[in-house]
PDB file of C-alpha atoms in Angstrom:
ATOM      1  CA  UNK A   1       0.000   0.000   0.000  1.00 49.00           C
ATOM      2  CA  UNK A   2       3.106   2.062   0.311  1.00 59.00           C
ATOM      3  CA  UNK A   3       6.219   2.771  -1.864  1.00 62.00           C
ATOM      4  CA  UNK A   4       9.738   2.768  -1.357  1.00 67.00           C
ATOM      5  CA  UNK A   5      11.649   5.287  -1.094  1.00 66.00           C
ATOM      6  CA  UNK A   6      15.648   4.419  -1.838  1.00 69.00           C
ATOM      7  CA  UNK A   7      17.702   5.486   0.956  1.00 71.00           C
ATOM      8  CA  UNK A   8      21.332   7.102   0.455  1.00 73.00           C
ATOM      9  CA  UNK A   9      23.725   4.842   2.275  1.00 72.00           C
ATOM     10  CA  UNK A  10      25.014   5.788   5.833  1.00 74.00           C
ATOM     11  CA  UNK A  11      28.640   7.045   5.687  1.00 70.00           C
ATOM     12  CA  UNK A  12      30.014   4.090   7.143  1.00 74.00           C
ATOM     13  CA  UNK A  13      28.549   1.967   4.581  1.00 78.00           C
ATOM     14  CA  UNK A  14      29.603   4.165   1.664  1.00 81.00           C
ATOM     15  CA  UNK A  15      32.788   2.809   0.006  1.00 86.00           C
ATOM     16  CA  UNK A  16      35.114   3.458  -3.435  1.00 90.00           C
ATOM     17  CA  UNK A  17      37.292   1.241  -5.225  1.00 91.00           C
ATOM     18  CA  UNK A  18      41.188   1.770  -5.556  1.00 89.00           C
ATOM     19  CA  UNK A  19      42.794   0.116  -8.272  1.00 87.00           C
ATOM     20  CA  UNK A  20      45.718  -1.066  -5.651  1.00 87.00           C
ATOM     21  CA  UNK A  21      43.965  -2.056  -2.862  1.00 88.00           C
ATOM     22  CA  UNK A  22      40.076  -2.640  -3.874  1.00 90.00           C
ATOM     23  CA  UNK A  23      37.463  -1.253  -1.491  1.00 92.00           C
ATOM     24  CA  UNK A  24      38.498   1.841   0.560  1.00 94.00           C
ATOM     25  CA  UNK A  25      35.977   3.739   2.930  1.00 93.00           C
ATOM     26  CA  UNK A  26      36.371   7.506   3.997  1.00 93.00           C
ATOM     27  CA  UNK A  27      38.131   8.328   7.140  1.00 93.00           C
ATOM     28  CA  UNK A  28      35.937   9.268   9.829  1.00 92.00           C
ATOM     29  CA  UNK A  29      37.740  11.909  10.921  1.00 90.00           C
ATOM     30  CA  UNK A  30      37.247  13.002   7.097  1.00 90.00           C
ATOM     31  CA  UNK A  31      34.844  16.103   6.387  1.00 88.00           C
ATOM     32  CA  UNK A  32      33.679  14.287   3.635  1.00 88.00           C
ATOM     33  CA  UNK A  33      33.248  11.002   5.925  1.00 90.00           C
ATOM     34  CA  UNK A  34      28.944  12.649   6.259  1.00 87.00           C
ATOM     35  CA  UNK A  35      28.608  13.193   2.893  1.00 87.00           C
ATOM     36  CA  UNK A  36      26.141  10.553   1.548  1.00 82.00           C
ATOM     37  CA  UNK A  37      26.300  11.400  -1.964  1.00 84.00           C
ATOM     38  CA  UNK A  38      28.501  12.775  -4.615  1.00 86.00           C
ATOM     39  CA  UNK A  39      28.095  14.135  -8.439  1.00 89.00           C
ATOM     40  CA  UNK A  40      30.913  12.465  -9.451  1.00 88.00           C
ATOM     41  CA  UNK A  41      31.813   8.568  -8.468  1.00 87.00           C
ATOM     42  CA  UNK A  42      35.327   9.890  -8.726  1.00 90.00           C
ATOM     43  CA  UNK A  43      37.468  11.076  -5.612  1.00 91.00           C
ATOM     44  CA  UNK A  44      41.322  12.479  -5.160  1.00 91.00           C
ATOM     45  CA  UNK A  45      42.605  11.967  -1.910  1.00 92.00           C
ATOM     46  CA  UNK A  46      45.817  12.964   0.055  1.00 92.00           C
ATOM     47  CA  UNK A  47      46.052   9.857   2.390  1.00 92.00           C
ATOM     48  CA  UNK A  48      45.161   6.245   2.788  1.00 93.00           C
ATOM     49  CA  UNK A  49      45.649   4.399   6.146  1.00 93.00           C
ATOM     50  CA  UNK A  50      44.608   1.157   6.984  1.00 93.00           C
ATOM     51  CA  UNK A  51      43.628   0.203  10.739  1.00 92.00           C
ATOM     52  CA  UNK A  52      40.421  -1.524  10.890  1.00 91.00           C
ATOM     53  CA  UNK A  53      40.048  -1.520   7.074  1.00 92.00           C
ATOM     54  CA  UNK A  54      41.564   0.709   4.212  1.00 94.00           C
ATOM     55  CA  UNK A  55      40.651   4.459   4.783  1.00 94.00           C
ATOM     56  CA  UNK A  56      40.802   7.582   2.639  1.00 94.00           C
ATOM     57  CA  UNK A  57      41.254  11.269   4.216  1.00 91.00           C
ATOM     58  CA  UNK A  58      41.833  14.683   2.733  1.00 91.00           C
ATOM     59  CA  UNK A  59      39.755  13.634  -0.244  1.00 92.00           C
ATOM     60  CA  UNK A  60      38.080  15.606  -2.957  1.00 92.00           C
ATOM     61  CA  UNK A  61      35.323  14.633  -4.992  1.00 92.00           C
ATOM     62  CA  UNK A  62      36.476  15.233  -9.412  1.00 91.00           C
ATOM     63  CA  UNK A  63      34.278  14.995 -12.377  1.00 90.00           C
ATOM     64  CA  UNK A  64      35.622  13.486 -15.701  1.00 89.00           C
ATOM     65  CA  UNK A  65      37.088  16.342 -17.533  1.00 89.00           C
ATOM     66  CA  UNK A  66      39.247  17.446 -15.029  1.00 91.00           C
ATOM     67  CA  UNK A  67      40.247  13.605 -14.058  1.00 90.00           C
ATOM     68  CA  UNK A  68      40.870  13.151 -17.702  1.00 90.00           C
ATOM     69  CA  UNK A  69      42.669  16.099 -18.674  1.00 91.00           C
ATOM     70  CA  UNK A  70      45.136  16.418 -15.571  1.00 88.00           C
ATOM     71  CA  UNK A  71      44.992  13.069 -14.085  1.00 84.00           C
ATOM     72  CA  UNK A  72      48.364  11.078 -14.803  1.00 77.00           C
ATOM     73  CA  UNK A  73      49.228   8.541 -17.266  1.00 81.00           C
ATOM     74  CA  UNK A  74      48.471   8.741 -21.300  1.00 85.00           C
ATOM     75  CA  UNK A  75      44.852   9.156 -22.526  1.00 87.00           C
ATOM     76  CA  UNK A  76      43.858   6.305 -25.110  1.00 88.00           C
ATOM     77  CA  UNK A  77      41.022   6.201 -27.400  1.00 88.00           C
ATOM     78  CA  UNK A  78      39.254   3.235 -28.837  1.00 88.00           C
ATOM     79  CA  UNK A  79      36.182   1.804 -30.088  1.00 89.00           C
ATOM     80  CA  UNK A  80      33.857  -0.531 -28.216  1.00 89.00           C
ATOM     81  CA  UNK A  81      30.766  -2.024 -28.990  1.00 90.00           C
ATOM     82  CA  UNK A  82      29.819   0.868 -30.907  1.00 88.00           C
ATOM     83  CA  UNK A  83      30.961   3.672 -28.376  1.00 90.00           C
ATOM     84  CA  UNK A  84      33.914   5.436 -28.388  1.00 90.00           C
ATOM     85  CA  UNK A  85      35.547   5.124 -25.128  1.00 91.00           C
ATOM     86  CA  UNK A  86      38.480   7.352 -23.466  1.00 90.00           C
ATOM     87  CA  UNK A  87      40.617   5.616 -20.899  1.00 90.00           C
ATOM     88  CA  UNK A  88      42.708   6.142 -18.770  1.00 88.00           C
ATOM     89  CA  UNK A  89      45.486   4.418 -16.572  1.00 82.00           C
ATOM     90  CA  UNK A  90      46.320   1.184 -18.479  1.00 82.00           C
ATOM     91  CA  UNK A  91      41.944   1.204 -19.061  1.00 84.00           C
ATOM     92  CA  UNK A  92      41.261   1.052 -15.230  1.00 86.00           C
ATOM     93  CA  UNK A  93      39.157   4.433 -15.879  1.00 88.00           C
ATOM     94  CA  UNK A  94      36.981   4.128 -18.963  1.00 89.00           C
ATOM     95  CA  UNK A  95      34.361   6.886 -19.927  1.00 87.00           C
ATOM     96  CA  UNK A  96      32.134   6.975 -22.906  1.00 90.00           C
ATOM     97  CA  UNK A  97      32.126   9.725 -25.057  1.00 89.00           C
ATOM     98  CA  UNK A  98      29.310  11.240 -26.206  1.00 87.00           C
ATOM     99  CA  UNK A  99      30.860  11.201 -30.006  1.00 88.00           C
ATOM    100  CA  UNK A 100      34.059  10.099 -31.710  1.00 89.00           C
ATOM    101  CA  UNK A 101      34.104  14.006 -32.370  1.00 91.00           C
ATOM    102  CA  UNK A 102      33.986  14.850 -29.013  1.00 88.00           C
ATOM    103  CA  UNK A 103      36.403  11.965 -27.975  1.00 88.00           C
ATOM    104  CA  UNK A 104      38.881  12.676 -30.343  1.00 90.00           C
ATOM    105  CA  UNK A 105      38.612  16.540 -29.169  1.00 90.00           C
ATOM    106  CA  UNK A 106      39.548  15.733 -25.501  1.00 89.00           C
ATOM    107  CA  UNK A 107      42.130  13.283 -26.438  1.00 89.00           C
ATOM    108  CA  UNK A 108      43.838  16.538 -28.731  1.00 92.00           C
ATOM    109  CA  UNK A 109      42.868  19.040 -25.500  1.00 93.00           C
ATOM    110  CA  UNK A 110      45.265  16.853 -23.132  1.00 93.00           C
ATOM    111  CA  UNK A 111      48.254  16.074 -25.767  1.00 93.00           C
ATOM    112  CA  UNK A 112      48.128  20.052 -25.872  1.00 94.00           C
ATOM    113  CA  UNK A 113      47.735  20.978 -22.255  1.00 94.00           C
ATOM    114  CA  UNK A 114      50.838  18.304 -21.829  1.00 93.00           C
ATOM    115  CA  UNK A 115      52.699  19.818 -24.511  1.00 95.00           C
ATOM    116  CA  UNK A 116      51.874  23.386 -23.151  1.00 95.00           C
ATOM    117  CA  UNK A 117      53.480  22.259 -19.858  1.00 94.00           C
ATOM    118  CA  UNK A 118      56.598  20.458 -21.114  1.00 95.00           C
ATOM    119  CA  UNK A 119      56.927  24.406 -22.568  1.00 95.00           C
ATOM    120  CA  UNK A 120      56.688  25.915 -19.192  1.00 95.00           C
ATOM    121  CA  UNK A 121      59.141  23.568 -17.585  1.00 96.00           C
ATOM    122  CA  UNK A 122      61.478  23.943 -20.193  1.00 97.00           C
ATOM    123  CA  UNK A 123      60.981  27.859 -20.033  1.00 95.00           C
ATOM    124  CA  UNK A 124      59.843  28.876 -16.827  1.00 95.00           C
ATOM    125  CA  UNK A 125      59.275  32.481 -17.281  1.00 95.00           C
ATOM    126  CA  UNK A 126      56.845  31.719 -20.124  1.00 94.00           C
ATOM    127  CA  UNK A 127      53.753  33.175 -18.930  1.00 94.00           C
ATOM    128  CA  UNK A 128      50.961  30.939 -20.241  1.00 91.00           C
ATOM    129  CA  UNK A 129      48.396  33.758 -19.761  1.00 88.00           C
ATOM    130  CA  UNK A 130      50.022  35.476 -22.135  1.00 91.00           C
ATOM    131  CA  UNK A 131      51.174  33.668 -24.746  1.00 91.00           C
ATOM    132  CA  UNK A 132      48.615  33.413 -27.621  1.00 93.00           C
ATOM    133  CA  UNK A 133      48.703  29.474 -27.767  1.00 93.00           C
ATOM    134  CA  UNK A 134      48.470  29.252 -23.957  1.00 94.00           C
ATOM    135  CA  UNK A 135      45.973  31.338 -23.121  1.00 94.00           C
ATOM    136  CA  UNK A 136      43.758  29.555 -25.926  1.00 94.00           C
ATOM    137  CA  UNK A 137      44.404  26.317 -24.285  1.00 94.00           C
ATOM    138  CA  UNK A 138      44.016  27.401 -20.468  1.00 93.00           C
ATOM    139  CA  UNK A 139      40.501  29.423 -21.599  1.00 93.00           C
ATOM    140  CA  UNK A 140      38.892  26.046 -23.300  1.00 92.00           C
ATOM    141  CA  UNK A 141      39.908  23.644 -20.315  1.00 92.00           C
ATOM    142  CA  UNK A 142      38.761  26.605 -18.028  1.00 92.00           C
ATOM    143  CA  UNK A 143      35.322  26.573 -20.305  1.00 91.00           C
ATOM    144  CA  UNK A 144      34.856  22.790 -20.125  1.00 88.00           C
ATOM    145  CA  UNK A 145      35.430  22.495 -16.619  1.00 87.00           C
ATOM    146  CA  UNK A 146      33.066  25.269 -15.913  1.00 88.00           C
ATOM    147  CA  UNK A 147      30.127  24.324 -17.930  1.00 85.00           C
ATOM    148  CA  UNK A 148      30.043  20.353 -17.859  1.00 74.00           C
TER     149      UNK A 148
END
Protein backbone atom coordinates (compact mmCIF):
# COMPACT_ATOMS: atom_id res chain seq x y z
CA UNK A 1 0.00 0.00 0.00
CA UNK A 2 3.11 2.06 0.31
CA UNK A 3 6.22 2.77 -1.86
CA UNK A 4 9.74 2.77 -1.36
CA UNK A 5 11.65 5.29 -1.09
CA UNK A 6 15.65 4.42 -1.84
CA UNK A 7 17.70 5.49 0.96
CA UNK A 8 21.33 7.10 0.46
CA UNK A 9 23.72 4.84 2.27
CA UNK A 10 25.01 5.79 5.83
CA UNK A 11 28.64 7.05 5.69
CA UNK A 12 30.01 4.09 7.14
CA UNK A 13 28.55 1.97 4.58
CA UNK A 14 29.60 4.16 1.66
CA UNK A 15 32.79 2.81 0.01
CA UNK A 16 35.11 3.46 -3.44
CA UNK A 17 37.29 1.24 -5.22
CA UNK A 18 41.19 1.77 -5.56
CA UNK A 19 42.79 0.12 -8.27
CA UNK A 20 45.72 -1.07 -5.65
CA UNK A 21 43.97 -2.06 -2.86
CA UNK A 22 40.08 -2.64 -3.87
CA UNK A 23 37.46 -1.25 -1.49
CA UNK A 24 38.50 1.84 0.56
CA UNK A 25 35.98 3.74 2.93
CA UNK A 26 36.37 7.51 4.00
CA UNK A 27 38.13 8.33 7.14
CA UNK A 28 35.94 9.27 9.83
CA UNK A 29 37.74 11.91 10.92
CA UNK A 30 37.25 13.00 7.10
CA UNK A 31 34.84 16.10 6.39
CA UNK A 32 33.68 14.29 3.63
CA UNK A 33 33.25 11.00 5.93
CA UNK A 34 28.94 12.65 6.26
CA UNK A 35 28.61 13.19 2.89
CA UNK A 36 26.14 10.55 1.55
CA UNK A 37 26.30 11.40 -1.96
CA UNK A 38 28.50 12.78 -4.62
CA UNK A 39 28.09 14.13 -8.44
CA UNK A 40 30.91 12.47 -9.45
CA UNK A 41 31.81 8.57 -8.47
CA UNK A 42 35.33 9.89 -8.73
CA UNK A 43 37.47 11.08 -5.61
CA UNK A 44 41.32 12.48 -5.16
CA UNK A 45 42.60 11.97 -1.91
CA UNK A 46 45.82 12.96 0.05
CA UNK A 47 46.05 9.86 2.39
CA UNK A 48 45.16 6.24 2.79
CA UNK A 49 45.65 4.40 6.15
CA UNK A 50 44.61 1.16 6.98
CA UNK A 51 43.63 0.20 10.74
CA UNK A 52 40.42 -1.52 10.89
CA UNK A 53 40.05 -1.52 7.07
CA UNK A 54 41.56 0.71 4.21
CA UNK A 55 40.65 4.46 4.78
CA UNK A 56 40.80 7.58 2.64
CA UNK A 57 41.25 11.27 4.22
CA UNK A 58 41.83 14.68 2.73
CA UNK A 59 39.76 13.63 -0.24
CA UNK A 60 38.08 15.61 -2.96
CA UNK A 61 35.32 14.63 -4.99
CA UNK A 62 36.48 15.23 -9.41
CA UNK A 63 34.28 14.99 -12.38
CA UNK A 64 35.62 13.49 -15.70
CA UNK A 65 37.09 16.34 -17.53
CA UNK A 66 39.25 17.45 -15.03
CA UNK A 67 40.25 13.60 -14.06
CA UNK A 68 40.87 13.15 -17.70
CA UNK A 69 42.67 16.10 -18.67
CA UNK A 70 45.14 16.42 -15.57
CA UNK A 71 44.99 13.07 -14.08
CA UNK A 72 48.36 11.08 -14.80
CA UNK A 73 49.23 8.54 -17.27
CA UNK A 74 48.47 8.74 -21.30
CA UNK A 75 44.85 9.16 -22.53
CA UNK A 76 43.86 6.31 -25.11
CA UNK A 77 41.02 6.20 -27.40
CA UNK A 78 39.25 3.24 -28.84
CA UNK A 79 36.18 1.80 -30.09
CA UNK A 80 33.86 -0.53 -28.22
CA UNK A 81 30.77 -2.02 -28.99
CA UNK A 82 29.82 0.87 -30.91
CA UNK A 83 30.96 3.67 -28.38
CA UNK A 84 33.91 5.44 -28.39
CA UNK A 85 35.55 5.12 -25.13
CA UNK A 86 38.48 7.35 -23.47
CA UNK A 87 40.62 5.62 -20.90
CA UNK A 88 42.71 6.14 -18.77
CA UNK A 89 45.49 4.42 -16.57
CA UNK A 90 46.32 1.18 -18.48
CA UNK A 91 41.94 1.20 -19.06
CA UNK A 92 41.26 1.05 -15.23
CA UNK A 93 39.16 4.43 -15.88
CA UNK A 94 36.98 4.13 -18.96
CA UNK A 95 34.36 6.89 -19.93
CA UNK A 96 32.13 6.97 -22.91
CA UNK A 97 32.13 9.72 -25.06
CA UNK A 98 29.31 11.24 -26.21
CA UNK A 99 30.86 11.20 -30.01
CA UNK A 100 34.06 10.10 -31.71
CA UNK A 101 34.10 14.01 -32.37
CA UNK A 102 33.99 14.85 -29.01
CA UNK A 103 36.40 11.96 -27.97
CA UNK A 104 38.88 12.68 -30.34
CA UNK A 105 38.61 16.54 -29.17
CA UNK A 106 39.55 15.73 -25.50
CA UNK A 107 42.13 13.28 -26.44
CA UNK A 108 43.84 16.54 -28.73
CA UNK A 109 42.87 19.04 -25.50
CA UNK A 110 45.26 16.85 -23.13
CA UNK A 111 48.25 16.07 -25.77
CA UNK A 112 48.13 20.05 -25.87
CA UNK A 113 47.73 20.98 -22.25
CA UNK A 114 50.84 18.30 -21.83
CA UNK A 115 52.70 19.82 -24.51
CA UNK A 116 51.87 23.39 -23.15
CA UNK A 117 53.48 22.26 -19.86
CA UNK A 118 56.60 20.46 -21.11
CA UNK A 119 56.93 24.41 -22.57
CA UNK A 120 56.69 25.92 -19.19
CA UNK A 121 59.14 23.57 -17.58
CA UNK A 122 61.48 23.94 -20.19
CA UNK A 123 60.98 27.86 -20.03
CA UNK A 124 59.84 28.88 -16.83
CA UNK A 125 59.27 32.48 -17.28
CA UNK A 126 56.84 31.72 -20.12
CA UNK A 127 53.75 33.17 -18.93
CA UNK A 128 50.96 30.94 -20.24
CA UNK A 129 48.40 33.76 -19.76
CA UNK A 130 50.02 35.48 -22.13
CA UNK A 131 51.17 33.67 -24.75
CA UNK A 132 48.62 33.41 -27.62
CA UNK A 133 48.70 29.47 -27.77
CA UNK A 134 48.47 29.25 -23.96
CA UNK A 135 45.97 31.34 -23.12
CA UNK A 136 43.76 29.55 -25.93
CA UNK A 137 44.40 26.32 -24.29
CA UNK A 138 44.02 27.40 -20.47
CA UNK A 139 40.50 29.42 -21.60
CA UNK A 140 38.89 26.05 -23.30
CA UNK A 141 39.91 23.64 -20.31
CA UNK A 142 38.76 26.61 -18.03
CA UNK A 143 35.32 26.57 -20.31
CA UNK A 144 34.86 22.79 -20.13
CA UNK A 145 35.43 22.50 -16.62
CA UNK A 146 33.07 25.27 -15.91
CA UNK A 147 30.13 24.32 -17.93
CA UNK A 148 30.04 20.35 -17.86
Amino acid sequence: STGVVKMQPKAEELKFVTKNDGYVHIHPSSVNYQTRHFESPYLVYHEKIKTSRVFIRDCSMVSVYPLVLLGGGQVHMQLQKGEFVISLDDGWIQFVAASHQVAELVKELRCELDQLLQDKIKNPSMDLCMCPRGSRIIGMIVKLVTTQ
